[in-house]
XYZ file of C-alpha atoms in Angstrom:
614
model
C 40.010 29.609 -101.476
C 41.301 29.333 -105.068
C 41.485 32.378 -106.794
C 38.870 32.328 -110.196
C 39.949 35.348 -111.207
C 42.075 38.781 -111.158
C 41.182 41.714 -112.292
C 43.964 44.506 -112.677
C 43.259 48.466 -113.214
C 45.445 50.809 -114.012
C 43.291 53.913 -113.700
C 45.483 56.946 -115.111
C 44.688 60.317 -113.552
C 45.938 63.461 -115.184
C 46.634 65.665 -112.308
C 47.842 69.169 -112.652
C 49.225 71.191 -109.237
C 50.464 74.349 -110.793
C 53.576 76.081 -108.612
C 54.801 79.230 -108.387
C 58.257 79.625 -107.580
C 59.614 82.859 -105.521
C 61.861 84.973 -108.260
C 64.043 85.929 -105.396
C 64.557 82.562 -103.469
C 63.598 80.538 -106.218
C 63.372 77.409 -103.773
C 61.237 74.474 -103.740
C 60.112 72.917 -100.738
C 59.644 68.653 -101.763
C 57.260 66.547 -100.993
C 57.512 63.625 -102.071
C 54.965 60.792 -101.593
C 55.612 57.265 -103.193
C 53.967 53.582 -103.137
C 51.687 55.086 -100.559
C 49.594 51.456 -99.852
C 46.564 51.400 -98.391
C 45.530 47.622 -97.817
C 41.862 47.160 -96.645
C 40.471 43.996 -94.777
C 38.262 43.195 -97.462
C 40.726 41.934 -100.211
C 40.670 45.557 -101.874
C 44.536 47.215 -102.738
C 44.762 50.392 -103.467
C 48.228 52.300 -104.405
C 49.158 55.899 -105.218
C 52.158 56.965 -106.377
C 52.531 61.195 -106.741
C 54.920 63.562 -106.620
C 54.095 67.166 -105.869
C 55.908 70.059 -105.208
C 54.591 73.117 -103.247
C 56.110 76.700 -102.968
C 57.253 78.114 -100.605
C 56.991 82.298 -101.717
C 54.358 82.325 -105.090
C 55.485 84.390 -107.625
C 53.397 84.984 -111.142
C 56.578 85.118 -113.151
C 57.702 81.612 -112.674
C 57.134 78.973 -114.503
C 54.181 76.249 -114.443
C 54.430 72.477 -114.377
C 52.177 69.702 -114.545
C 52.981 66.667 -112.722
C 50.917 63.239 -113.269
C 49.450 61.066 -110.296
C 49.466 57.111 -111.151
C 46.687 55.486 -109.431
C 46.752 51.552 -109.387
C 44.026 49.380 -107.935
C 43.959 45.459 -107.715
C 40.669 44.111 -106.977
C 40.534 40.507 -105.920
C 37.278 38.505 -106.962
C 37.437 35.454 -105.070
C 38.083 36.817 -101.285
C 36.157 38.522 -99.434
C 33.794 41.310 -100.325
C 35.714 44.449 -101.543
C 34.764 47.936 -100.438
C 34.273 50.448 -102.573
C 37.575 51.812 -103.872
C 38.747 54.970 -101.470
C 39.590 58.581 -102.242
C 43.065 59.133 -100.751
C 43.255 63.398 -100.776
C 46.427 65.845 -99.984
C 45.709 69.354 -98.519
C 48.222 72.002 -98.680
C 47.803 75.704 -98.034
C 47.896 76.849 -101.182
C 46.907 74.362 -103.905
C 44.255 71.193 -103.769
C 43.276 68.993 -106.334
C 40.476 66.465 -106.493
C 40.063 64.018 -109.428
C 37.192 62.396 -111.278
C 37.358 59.993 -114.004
C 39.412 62.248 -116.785
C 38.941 65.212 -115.811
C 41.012 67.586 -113.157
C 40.172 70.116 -110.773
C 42.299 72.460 -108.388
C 43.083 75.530 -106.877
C 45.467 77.751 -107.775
C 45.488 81.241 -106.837
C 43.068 83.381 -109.123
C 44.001 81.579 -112.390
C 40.809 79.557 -114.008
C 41.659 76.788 -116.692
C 39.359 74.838 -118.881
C 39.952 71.900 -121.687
C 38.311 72.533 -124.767
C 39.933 69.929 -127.078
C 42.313 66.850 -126.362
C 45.914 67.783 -126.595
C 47.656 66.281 -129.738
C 51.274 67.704 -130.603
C 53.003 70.934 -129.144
C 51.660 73.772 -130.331
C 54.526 77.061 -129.372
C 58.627 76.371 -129.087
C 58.325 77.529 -125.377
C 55.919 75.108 -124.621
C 56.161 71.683 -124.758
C 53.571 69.002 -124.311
C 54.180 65.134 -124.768
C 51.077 62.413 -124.438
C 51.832 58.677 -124.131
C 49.084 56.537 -123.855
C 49.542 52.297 -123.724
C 46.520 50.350 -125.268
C 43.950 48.301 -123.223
C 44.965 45.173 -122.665
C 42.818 42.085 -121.991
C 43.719 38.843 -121.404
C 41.081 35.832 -120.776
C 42.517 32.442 -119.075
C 40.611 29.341 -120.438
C 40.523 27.923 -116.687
C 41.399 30.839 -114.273
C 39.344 32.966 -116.401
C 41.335 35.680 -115.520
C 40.627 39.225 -117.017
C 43.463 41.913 -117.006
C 42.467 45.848 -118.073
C 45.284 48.521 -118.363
C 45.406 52.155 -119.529
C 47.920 54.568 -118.756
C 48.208 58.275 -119.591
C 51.496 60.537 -118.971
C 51.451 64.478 -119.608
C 53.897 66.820 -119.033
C 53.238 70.361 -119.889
C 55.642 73.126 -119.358
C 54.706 76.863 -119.866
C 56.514 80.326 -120.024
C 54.851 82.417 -118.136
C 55.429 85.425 -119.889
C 53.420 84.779 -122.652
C 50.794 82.089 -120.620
C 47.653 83.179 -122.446
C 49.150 82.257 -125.804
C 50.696 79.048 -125.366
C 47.507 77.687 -123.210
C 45.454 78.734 -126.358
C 48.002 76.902 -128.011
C 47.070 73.526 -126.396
C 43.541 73.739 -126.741
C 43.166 75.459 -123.154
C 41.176 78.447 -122.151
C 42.174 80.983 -119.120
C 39.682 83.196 -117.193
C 40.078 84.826 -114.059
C 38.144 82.768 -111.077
C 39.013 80.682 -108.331
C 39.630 77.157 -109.232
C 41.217 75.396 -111.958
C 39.450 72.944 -114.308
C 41.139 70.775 -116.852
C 39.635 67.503 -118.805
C 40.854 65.831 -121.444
C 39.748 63.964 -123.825
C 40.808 61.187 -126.689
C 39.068 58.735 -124.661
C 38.195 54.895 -126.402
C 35.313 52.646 -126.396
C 33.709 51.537 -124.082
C 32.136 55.396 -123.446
C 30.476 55.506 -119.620
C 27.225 57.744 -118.353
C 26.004 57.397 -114.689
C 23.127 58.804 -112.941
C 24.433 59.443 -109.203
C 23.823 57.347 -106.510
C 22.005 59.375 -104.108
C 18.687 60.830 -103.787
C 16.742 63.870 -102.423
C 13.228 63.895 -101.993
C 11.702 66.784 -104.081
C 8.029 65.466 -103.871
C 5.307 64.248 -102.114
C 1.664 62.940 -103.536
C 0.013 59.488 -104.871
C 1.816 59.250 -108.094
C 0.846 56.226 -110.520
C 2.887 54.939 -113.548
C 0.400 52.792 -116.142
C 1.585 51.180 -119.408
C -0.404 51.656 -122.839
C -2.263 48.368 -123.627
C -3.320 47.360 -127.335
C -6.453 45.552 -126.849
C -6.717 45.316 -130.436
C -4.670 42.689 -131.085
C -5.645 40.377 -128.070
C -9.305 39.538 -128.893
C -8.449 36.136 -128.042
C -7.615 36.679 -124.170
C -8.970 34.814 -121.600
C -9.060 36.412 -118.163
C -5.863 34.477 -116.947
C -4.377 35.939 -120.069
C -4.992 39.715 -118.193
C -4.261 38.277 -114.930
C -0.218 36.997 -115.847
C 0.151 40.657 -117.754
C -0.882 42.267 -114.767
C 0.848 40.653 -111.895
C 4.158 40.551 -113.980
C 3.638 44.464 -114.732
C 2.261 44.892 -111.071
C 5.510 43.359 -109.759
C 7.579 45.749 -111.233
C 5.701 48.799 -109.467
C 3.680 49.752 -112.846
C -0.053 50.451 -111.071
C -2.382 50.210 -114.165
C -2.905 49.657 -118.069
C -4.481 52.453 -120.674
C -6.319 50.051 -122.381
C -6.192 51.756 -125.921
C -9.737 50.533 -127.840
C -10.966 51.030 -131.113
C -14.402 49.853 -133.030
C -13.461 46.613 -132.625
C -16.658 44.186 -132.365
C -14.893 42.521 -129.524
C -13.358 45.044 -127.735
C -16.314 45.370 -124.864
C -15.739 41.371 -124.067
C -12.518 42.062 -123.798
C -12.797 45.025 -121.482
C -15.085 42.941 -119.308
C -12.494 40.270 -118.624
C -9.699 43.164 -117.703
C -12.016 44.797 -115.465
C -12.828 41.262 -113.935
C -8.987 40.542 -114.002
C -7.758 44.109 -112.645
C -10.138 43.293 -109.928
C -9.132 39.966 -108.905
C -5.362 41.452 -109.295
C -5.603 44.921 -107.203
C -4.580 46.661 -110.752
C -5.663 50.085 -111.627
C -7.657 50.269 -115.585
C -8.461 53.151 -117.509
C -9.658 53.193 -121.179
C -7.974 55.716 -123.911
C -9.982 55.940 -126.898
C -7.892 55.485 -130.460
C -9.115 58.694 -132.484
C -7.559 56.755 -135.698
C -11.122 54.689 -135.300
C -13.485 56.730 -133.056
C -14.440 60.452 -134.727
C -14.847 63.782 -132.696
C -18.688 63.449 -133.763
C -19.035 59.911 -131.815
C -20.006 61.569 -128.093
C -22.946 58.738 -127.494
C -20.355 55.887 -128.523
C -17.438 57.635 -125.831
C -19.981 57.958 -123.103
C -21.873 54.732 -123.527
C -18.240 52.960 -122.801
C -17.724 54.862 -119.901
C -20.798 54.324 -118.299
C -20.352 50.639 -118.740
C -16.758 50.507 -116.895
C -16.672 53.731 -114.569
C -17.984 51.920 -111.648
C -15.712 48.498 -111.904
C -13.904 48.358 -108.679
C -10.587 48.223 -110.798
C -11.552 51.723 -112.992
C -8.710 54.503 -111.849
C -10.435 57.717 -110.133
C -8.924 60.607 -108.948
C -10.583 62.759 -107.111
C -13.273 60.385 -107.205
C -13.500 61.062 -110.610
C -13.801 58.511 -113.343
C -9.566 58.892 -115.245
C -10.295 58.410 -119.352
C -7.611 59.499 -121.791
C -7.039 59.313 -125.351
C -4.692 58.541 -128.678
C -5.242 62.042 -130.316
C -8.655 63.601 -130.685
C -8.118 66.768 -130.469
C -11.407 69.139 -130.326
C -13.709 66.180 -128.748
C -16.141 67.412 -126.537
C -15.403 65.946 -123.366
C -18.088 67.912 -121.686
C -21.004 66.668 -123.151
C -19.687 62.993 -122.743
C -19.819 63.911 -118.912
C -22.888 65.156 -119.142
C -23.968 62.125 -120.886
C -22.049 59.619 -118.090
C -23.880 61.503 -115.179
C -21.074 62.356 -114.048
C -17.101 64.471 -113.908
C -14.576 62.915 -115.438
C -11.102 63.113 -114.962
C -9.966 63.305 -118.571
C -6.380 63.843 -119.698
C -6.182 63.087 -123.234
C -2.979 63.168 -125.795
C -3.942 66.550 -127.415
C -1.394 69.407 -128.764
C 0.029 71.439 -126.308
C -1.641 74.754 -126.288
C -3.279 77.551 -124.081
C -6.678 76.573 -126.003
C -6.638 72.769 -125.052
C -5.350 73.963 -121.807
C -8.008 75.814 -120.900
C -10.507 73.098 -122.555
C -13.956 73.243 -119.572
C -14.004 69.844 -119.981
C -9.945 68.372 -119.498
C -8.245 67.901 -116.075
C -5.270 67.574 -118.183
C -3.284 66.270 -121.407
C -1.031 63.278 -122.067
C 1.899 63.578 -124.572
C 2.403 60.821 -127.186
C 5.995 62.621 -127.883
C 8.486 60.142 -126.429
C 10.984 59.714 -129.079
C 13.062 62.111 -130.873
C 11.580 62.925 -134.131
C 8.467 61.760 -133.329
C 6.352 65.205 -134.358
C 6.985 65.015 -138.033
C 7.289 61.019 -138.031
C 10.734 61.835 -139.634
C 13.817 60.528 -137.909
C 16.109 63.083 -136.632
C 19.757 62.104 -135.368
C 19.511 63.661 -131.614
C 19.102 62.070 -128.285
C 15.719 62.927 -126.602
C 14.975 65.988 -124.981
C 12.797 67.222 -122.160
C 11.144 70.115 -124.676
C 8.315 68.434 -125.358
C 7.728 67.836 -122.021
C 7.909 71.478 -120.731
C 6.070 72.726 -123.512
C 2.910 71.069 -121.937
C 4.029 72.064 -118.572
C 3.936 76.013 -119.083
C 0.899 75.431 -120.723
C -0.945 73.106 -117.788
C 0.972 74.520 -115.031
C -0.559 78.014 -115.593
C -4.082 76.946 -115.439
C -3.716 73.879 -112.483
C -3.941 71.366 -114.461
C -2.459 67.562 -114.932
C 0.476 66.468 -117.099
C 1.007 62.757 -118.030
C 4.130 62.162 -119.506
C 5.187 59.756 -121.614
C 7.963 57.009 -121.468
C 9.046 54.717 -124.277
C 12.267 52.665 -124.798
C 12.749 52.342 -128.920
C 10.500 52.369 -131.936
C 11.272 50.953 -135.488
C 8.620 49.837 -137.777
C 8.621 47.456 -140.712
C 5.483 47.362 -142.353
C 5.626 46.629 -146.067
C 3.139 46.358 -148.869
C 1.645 43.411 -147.061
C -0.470 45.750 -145.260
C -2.586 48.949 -146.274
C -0.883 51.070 -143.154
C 2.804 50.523 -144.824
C 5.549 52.730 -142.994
C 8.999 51.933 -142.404
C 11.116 54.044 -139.976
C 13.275 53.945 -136.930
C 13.501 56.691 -133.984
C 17.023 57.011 -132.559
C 16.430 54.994 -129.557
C 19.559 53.408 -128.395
C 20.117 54.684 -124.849
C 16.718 56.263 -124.790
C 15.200 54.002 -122.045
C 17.656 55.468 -119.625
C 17.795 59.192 -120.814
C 14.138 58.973 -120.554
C 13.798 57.718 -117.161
C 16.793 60.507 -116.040
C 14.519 63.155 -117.724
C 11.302 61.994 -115.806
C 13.244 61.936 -112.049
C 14.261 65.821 -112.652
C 10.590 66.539 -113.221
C 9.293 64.023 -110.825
C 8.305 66.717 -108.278
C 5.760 68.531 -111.612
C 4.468 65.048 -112.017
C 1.890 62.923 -110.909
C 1.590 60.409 -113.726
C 3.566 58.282 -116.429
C 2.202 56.674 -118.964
C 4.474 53.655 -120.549
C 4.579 53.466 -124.144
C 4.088 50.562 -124.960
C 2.996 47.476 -123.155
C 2.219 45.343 -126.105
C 2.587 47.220 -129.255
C 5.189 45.027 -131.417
C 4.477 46.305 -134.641
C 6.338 49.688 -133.554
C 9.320 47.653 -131.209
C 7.876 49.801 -128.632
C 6.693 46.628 -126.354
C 8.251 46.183 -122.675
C 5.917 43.364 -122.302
C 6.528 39.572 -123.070
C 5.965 39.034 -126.178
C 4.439 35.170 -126.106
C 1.053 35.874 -125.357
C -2.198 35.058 -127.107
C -1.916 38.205 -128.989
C -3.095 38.361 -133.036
C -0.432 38.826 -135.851
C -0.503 42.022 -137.524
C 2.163 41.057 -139.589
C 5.007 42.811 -137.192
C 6.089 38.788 -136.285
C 8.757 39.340 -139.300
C 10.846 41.273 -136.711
C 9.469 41.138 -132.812
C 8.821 37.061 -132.589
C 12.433 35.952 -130.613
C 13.514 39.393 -129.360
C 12.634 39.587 -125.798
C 12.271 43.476 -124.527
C 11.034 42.527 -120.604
C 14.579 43.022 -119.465
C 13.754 46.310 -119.683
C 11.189 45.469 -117.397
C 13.807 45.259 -114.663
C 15.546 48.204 -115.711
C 12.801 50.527 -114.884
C 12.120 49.245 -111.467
C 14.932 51.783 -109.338
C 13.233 54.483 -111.585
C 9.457 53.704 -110.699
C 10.605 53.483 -107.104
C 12.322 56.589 -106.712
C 9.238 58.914 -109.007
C 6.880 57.018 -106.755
C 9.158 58.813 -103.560
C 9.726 61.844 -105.419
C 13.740 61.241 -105.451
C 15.462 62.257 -108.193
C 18.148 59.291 -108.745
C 17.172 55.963 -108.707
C 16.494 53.561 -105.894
C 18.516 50.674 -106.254
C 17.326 47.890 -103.726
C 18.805 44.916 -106.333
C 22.311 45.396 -108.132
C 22.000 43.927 -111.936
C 23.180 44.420 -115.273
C 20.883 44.807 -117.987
C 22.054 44.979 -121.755
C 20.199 44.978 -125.361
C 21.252 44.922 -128.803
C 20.218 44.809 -132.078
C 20.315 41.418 -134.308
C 22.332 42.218 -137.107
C 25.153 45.034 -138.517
C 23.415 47.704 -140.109
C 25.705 47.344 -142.884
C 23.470 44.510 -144.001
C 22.233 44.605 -147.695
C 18.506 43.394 -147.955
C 16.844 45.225 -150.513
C 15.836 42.122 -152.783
C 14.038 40.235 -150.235
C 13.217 42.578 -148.037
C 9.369 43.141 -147.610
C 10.025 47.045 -147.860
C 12.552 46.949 -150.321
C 14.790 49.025 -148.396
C 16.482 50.042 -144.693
C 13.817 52.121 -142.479
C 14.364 55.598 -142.577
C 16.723 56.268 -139.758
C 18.674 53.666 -139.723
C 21.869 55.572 -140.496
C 21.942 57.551 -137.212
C 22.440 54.385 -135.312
C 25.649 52.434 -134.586
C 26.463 48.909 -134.234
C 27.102 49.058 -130.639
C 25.738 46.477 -127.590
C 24.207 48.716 -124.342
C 24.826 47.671 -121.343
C 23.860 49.692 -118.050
C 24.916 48.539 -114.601
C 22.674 49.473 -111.235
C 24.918 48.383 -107.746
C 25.219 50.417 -104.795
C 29.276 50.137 -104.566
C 29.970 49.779 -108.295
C 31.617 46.648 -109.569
C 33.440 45.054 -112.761
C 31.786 44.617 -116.097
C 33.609 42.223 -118.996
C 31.773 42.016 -122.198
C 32.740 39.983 -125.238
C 30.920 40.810 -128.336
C 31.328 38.497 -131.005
C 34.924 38.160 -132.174
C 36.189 41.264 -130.971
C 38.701 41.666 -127.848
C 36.740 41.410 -124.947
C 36.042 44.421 -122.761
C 36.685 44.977 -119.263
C 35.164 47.876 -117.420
C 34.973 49.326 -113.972
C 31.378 51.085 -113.211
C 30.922 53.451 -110.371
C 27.943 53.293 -108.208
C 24.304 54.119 -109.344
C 23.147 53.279 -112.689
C 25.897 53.108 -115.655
C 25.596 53.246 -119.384
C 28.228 51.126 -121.262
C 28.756 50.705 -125.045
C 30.794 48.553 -126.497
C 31.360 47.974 -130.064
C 29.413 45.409 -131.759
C 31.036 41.856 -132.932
C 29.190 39.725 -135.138
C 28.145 36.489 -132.806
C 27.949 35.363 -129.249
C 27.353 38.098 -127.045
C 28.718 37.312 -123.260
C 28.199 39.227 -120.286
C 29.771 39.236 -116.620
C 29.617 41.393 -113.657
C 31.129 41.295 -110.413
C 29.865 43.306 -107.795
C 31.769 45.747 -105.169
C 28.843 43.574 -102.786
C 29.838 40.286 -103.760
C 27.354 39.797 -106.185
C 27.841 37.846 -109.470
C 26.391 36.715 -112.555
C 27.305 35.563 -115.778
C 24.816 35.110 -118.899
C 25.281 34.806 -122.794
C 22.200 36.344 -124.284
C 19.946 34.275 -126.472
C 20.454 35.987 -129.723
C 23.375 36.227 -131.726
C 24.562 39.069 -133.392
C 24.501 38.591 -137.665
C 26.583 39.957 -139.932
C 23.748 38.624 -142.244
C 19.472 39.675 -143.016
C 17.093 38.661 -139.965
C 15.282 35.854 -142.221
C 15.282 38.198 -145.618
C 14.590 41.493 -144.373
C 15.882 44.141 -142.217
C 15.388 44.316 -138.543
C 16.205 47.497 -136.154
C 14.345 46.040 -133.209
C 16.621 45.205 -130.317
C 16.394 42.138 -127.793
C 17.558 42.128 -124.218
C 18.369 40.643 -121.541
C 19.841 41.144 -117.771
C 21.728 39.615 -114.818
C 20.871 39.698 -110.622
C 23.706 39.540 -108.453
């Protein structure tokens, strides 16, 4: 078979076998291990080249040295499925080390050391430190397509031991008395690389339900094989049911009528959550009237038999006398404020948190990635008294609305890797959870929709920057997660290896104001960067090349489990390809191009996506 492709690494790893040497003998014992090739059957190479020396009598007046380890691997595409790249490991008596991406650990007597900046010149005459780094290199053949990546690192590092805690300070090192030795370093380049890890441990057990937050608002022209295509596409992806968020609308029972006849007909859990921007506190009849009307359907979610309702604020309704008014219990769990008074409400089973992007409190854009707070907050609260949490999950928001509407507002949550931080967050409290709530399904006036967006939905106006950006990739991307909070794991459950990326349509550079329907950039767009996301999911890792644009393509090596990429944005074509440590592959050029102009007159900081099986 012809060879399509090569793909060369050269993975530098920095690392560091300290050695004492004897003051009376002063001799060194060699070892000396060179080329060492390991060739598996599977078409993967891998070679190590290191030198080490070992002591033979320790003494803590000799000197230090750092030696480097070169690790080259050569991954054929085109034969046979590689392995997973191996681990070759050296133990000696008195000094290990193990490495892991950049940064180095080992033992070495009682002596503890820790990075704490990248080192960038030598710092004390009796210590000298030198740092050599080659570029990466990529090279594209127009018919072999062949992709070449190289980085290399060399550090040497010699220290006098009789002043040690100076001259590490020196080089941007700390010391502490322990047992092993840690050293990272840093002055890495785009692409940057998170990972969730492969493996799982249950933590768990219990019927746990993920549902997405449905706008019926702006679909009062459904028909019931509308609701049935939502459902079975959000079915398929393990979601179990909609919150159908209602208003006053004068068609908003028809349309319940033909969900509950389509969540039927589908084996799809409904509950309603009543918008307190149109329904009042005072409006018990109007709450309990709806509920009566739907709690039976054979599609309405119960728990403990109960009749599930939630809310979009309403804080201080009287939940009570709506049950007494319905005849019967309900299980309500409405987005109220965390606090021991809601907590303790007679007439909640739980609360529901609307927080799901950072910033979201004050509806003032903060630059910070999201945190699990919020979420813990309500948990202290609920937790003390029994009761239910439902937390939210959400992958961006950024909102456009200009004077062309009386609800104007015009801001953007930092949201760029949120849809995986989000998902990490929710698998480390899987086991204090029972329910997610996905927000949204179909709001595209606040970018917030995982849902397809070509549906017999009404314009609210937010067409100027959702119609032609597709967000159902993400879709995909939440599948390992559902699967492993459904199993109470806490890393994802990945059954099909993919890549799924997203990125926004223009620079952010982009100067709109005189067209633009808001006559300026949302608030928040500053803490964002012009940068494509890509995350990889494979069992064995794999090879990632991205070319954004007109920059130098990018060629990068993921581990295992689920991988974050970013890669610097290039006005244009945006290609993908991925090569899996399986034998998977897949190559796709997403179907929006990346502007260095306005998105038809105004700005847009919604993001469109897209993904690749293998």
């Amino acid at each position: 078979m012809l060879l399509n492709s090569l793909i060369t690494l050269l993975l530098a790893a920095h690392i560091a076998t300290a050695h004492s040497l004897d003051s009376r003998h002063r001799r060194r014992h060699v070892r000396r291990a060179l080329k060492r090739q390991q060739e598996s059957a599977a078409g993967h190479w891998s070679t190590y080249e290191t030198s080490t020396w070992i002591p033979d009598n320790p003494s803590t007046a000799a000197q230090i040295v750092y030696e480097t380890v070169y690790v080259t691997e050569t991954v054929w595409e085109d034969g046979p499925s590689p392995t997973a790249p191996q681990t070759l490991a050296e133990s000696f008596p008195t000094t290990s080390a193990s490495v892991s991406g950049s940064a180095l650990t080992g033992e070495i007597g009682n002596v503890n050391l820790v990075a704490t900046d990248p080192i960038t010149s030598s710092a004390a005459s009796s210590s000298v430190a030198t740092f050599a780094a080659s570029p990466i290199e990529v090279a594209a053949g127009t018919d072999s397509n062949i992709a070449a990546l190289s980085a290399a690192t060399a550090i040497t590092v010699s220290l006098d031991s009789s002043d040690l805690d100076a001259q590490i300070d020196a080089l941007g090192f700390t010391i502490s008395i322990g047992e092993t030795i840690s050293i990272g370093f840093g002055g890495g380049s785009a692409p940057t690389t998170t990972s969730s890890a492969p493996t799982s441990t249950v933590t768990a057990s219990g019927d746990k339900k993920v549902f997405a937050h449905f706008m019926v608002g702006i679909v009062s022209t459904y028909a019931v094989g509308d609701w049935e295509s939502d459902m079975q596409l959000a079915k398929s992806k393990g979601i179990d049911g909609f919150a159908l968020n209602i208003g006053v609308d004068s068609y908003s029972q028809e349309q319940l009528d033909l969900a509950y006849q389509a969540g039927a007909s589908v084996g799809f859990d409904l509950f309603i959550s009543f918008d307190f921007n149109w329904y009042t506190i005072a409006d018990i009849s109007g709450v309990a009237n709806m509920l009566k009307r739907y709690k039976d359907q054979p599609a309405q979610f119960r728990v403990d038999d109960k009749p599930f309702v939630s809310t979009f604020i309403g804080d201080g309704f009287d939940w009570s006398s709506v049950a007494t008014e319905v005849g019967e219990e309900l299980y309500a769990v409405p987005f109220w404020q965390p606090s021991a008074d809601n907590a303790n409400n007679a007439g909640l089973a739980g609360l529901f948190s609307w927080d799901a992007w950072p910033g979201q409190l004050d509806n003032v854009p903060v630059n910070a990635s999201m945190s699990d707070t919020r979420d813990i907050e309500y948990l202290g609260y609920l937790e003390a008294v029994g009761k239910t949490y439902m937390a939210p999950v959400s992958s961006w928001f950024s909102t456009h609305f200009g004077a062309e509407v009386s609800y104007s507002k015009n801001w953007v949550f930092k949201s760029e890797t949120l849809w995986k931080d989000r998902w990490d967050d929710i698998l480390q409290l899987g086991s204090r959870l029972n329910f997610i709530e996905i927000v949204t399904w179909n709001d595209y006036g606040e970018s917030h929709y995982i849902g397809p967006y070509n549906t017999a939905h009404t314009d609210d106006s937010s067409s100027a920057w959702a119609a032609g950006l597709d967000h159902t990739a993400m879709l995909d991307f939440a599948v390992p997660y559902i699967k492993a909070f459904k199993a109470g794991e806490t890393a994802p459950v990945i059954d099909s290896e993919m890549l799924v990326y997203w990125h926004r349509p223009h620079l952010k550079s982009v100067s709109c104001d005189s067209t633009d329907i808001c006559g300026s950039r949302p608030t928040g767009w500053d803490f964002l960067e012009d940068t494509v996301f890509v995350s990889t999911m494979t069992k064995s890792g794999g090879i990632v090349k991205v070319t954004s644009g007109g920059n130098q393509a990018v060629v990068q090596q993921v581990d295992a489990g689920v991988q974050m990429i970013e890669v610097p944005m290039g006005v244009g074509e945006q290609i993908f390809e991925f090569t899996t440590f399986q034998g998977g592959y897949g190559k796709t050029t997403s179907n929006l191009t990346i502007s260095a102009d306005c998105w038809n007159g105004i700005y847009n900081f919604n993001y469109h996506s897209g993904s690749i099986t293998c």
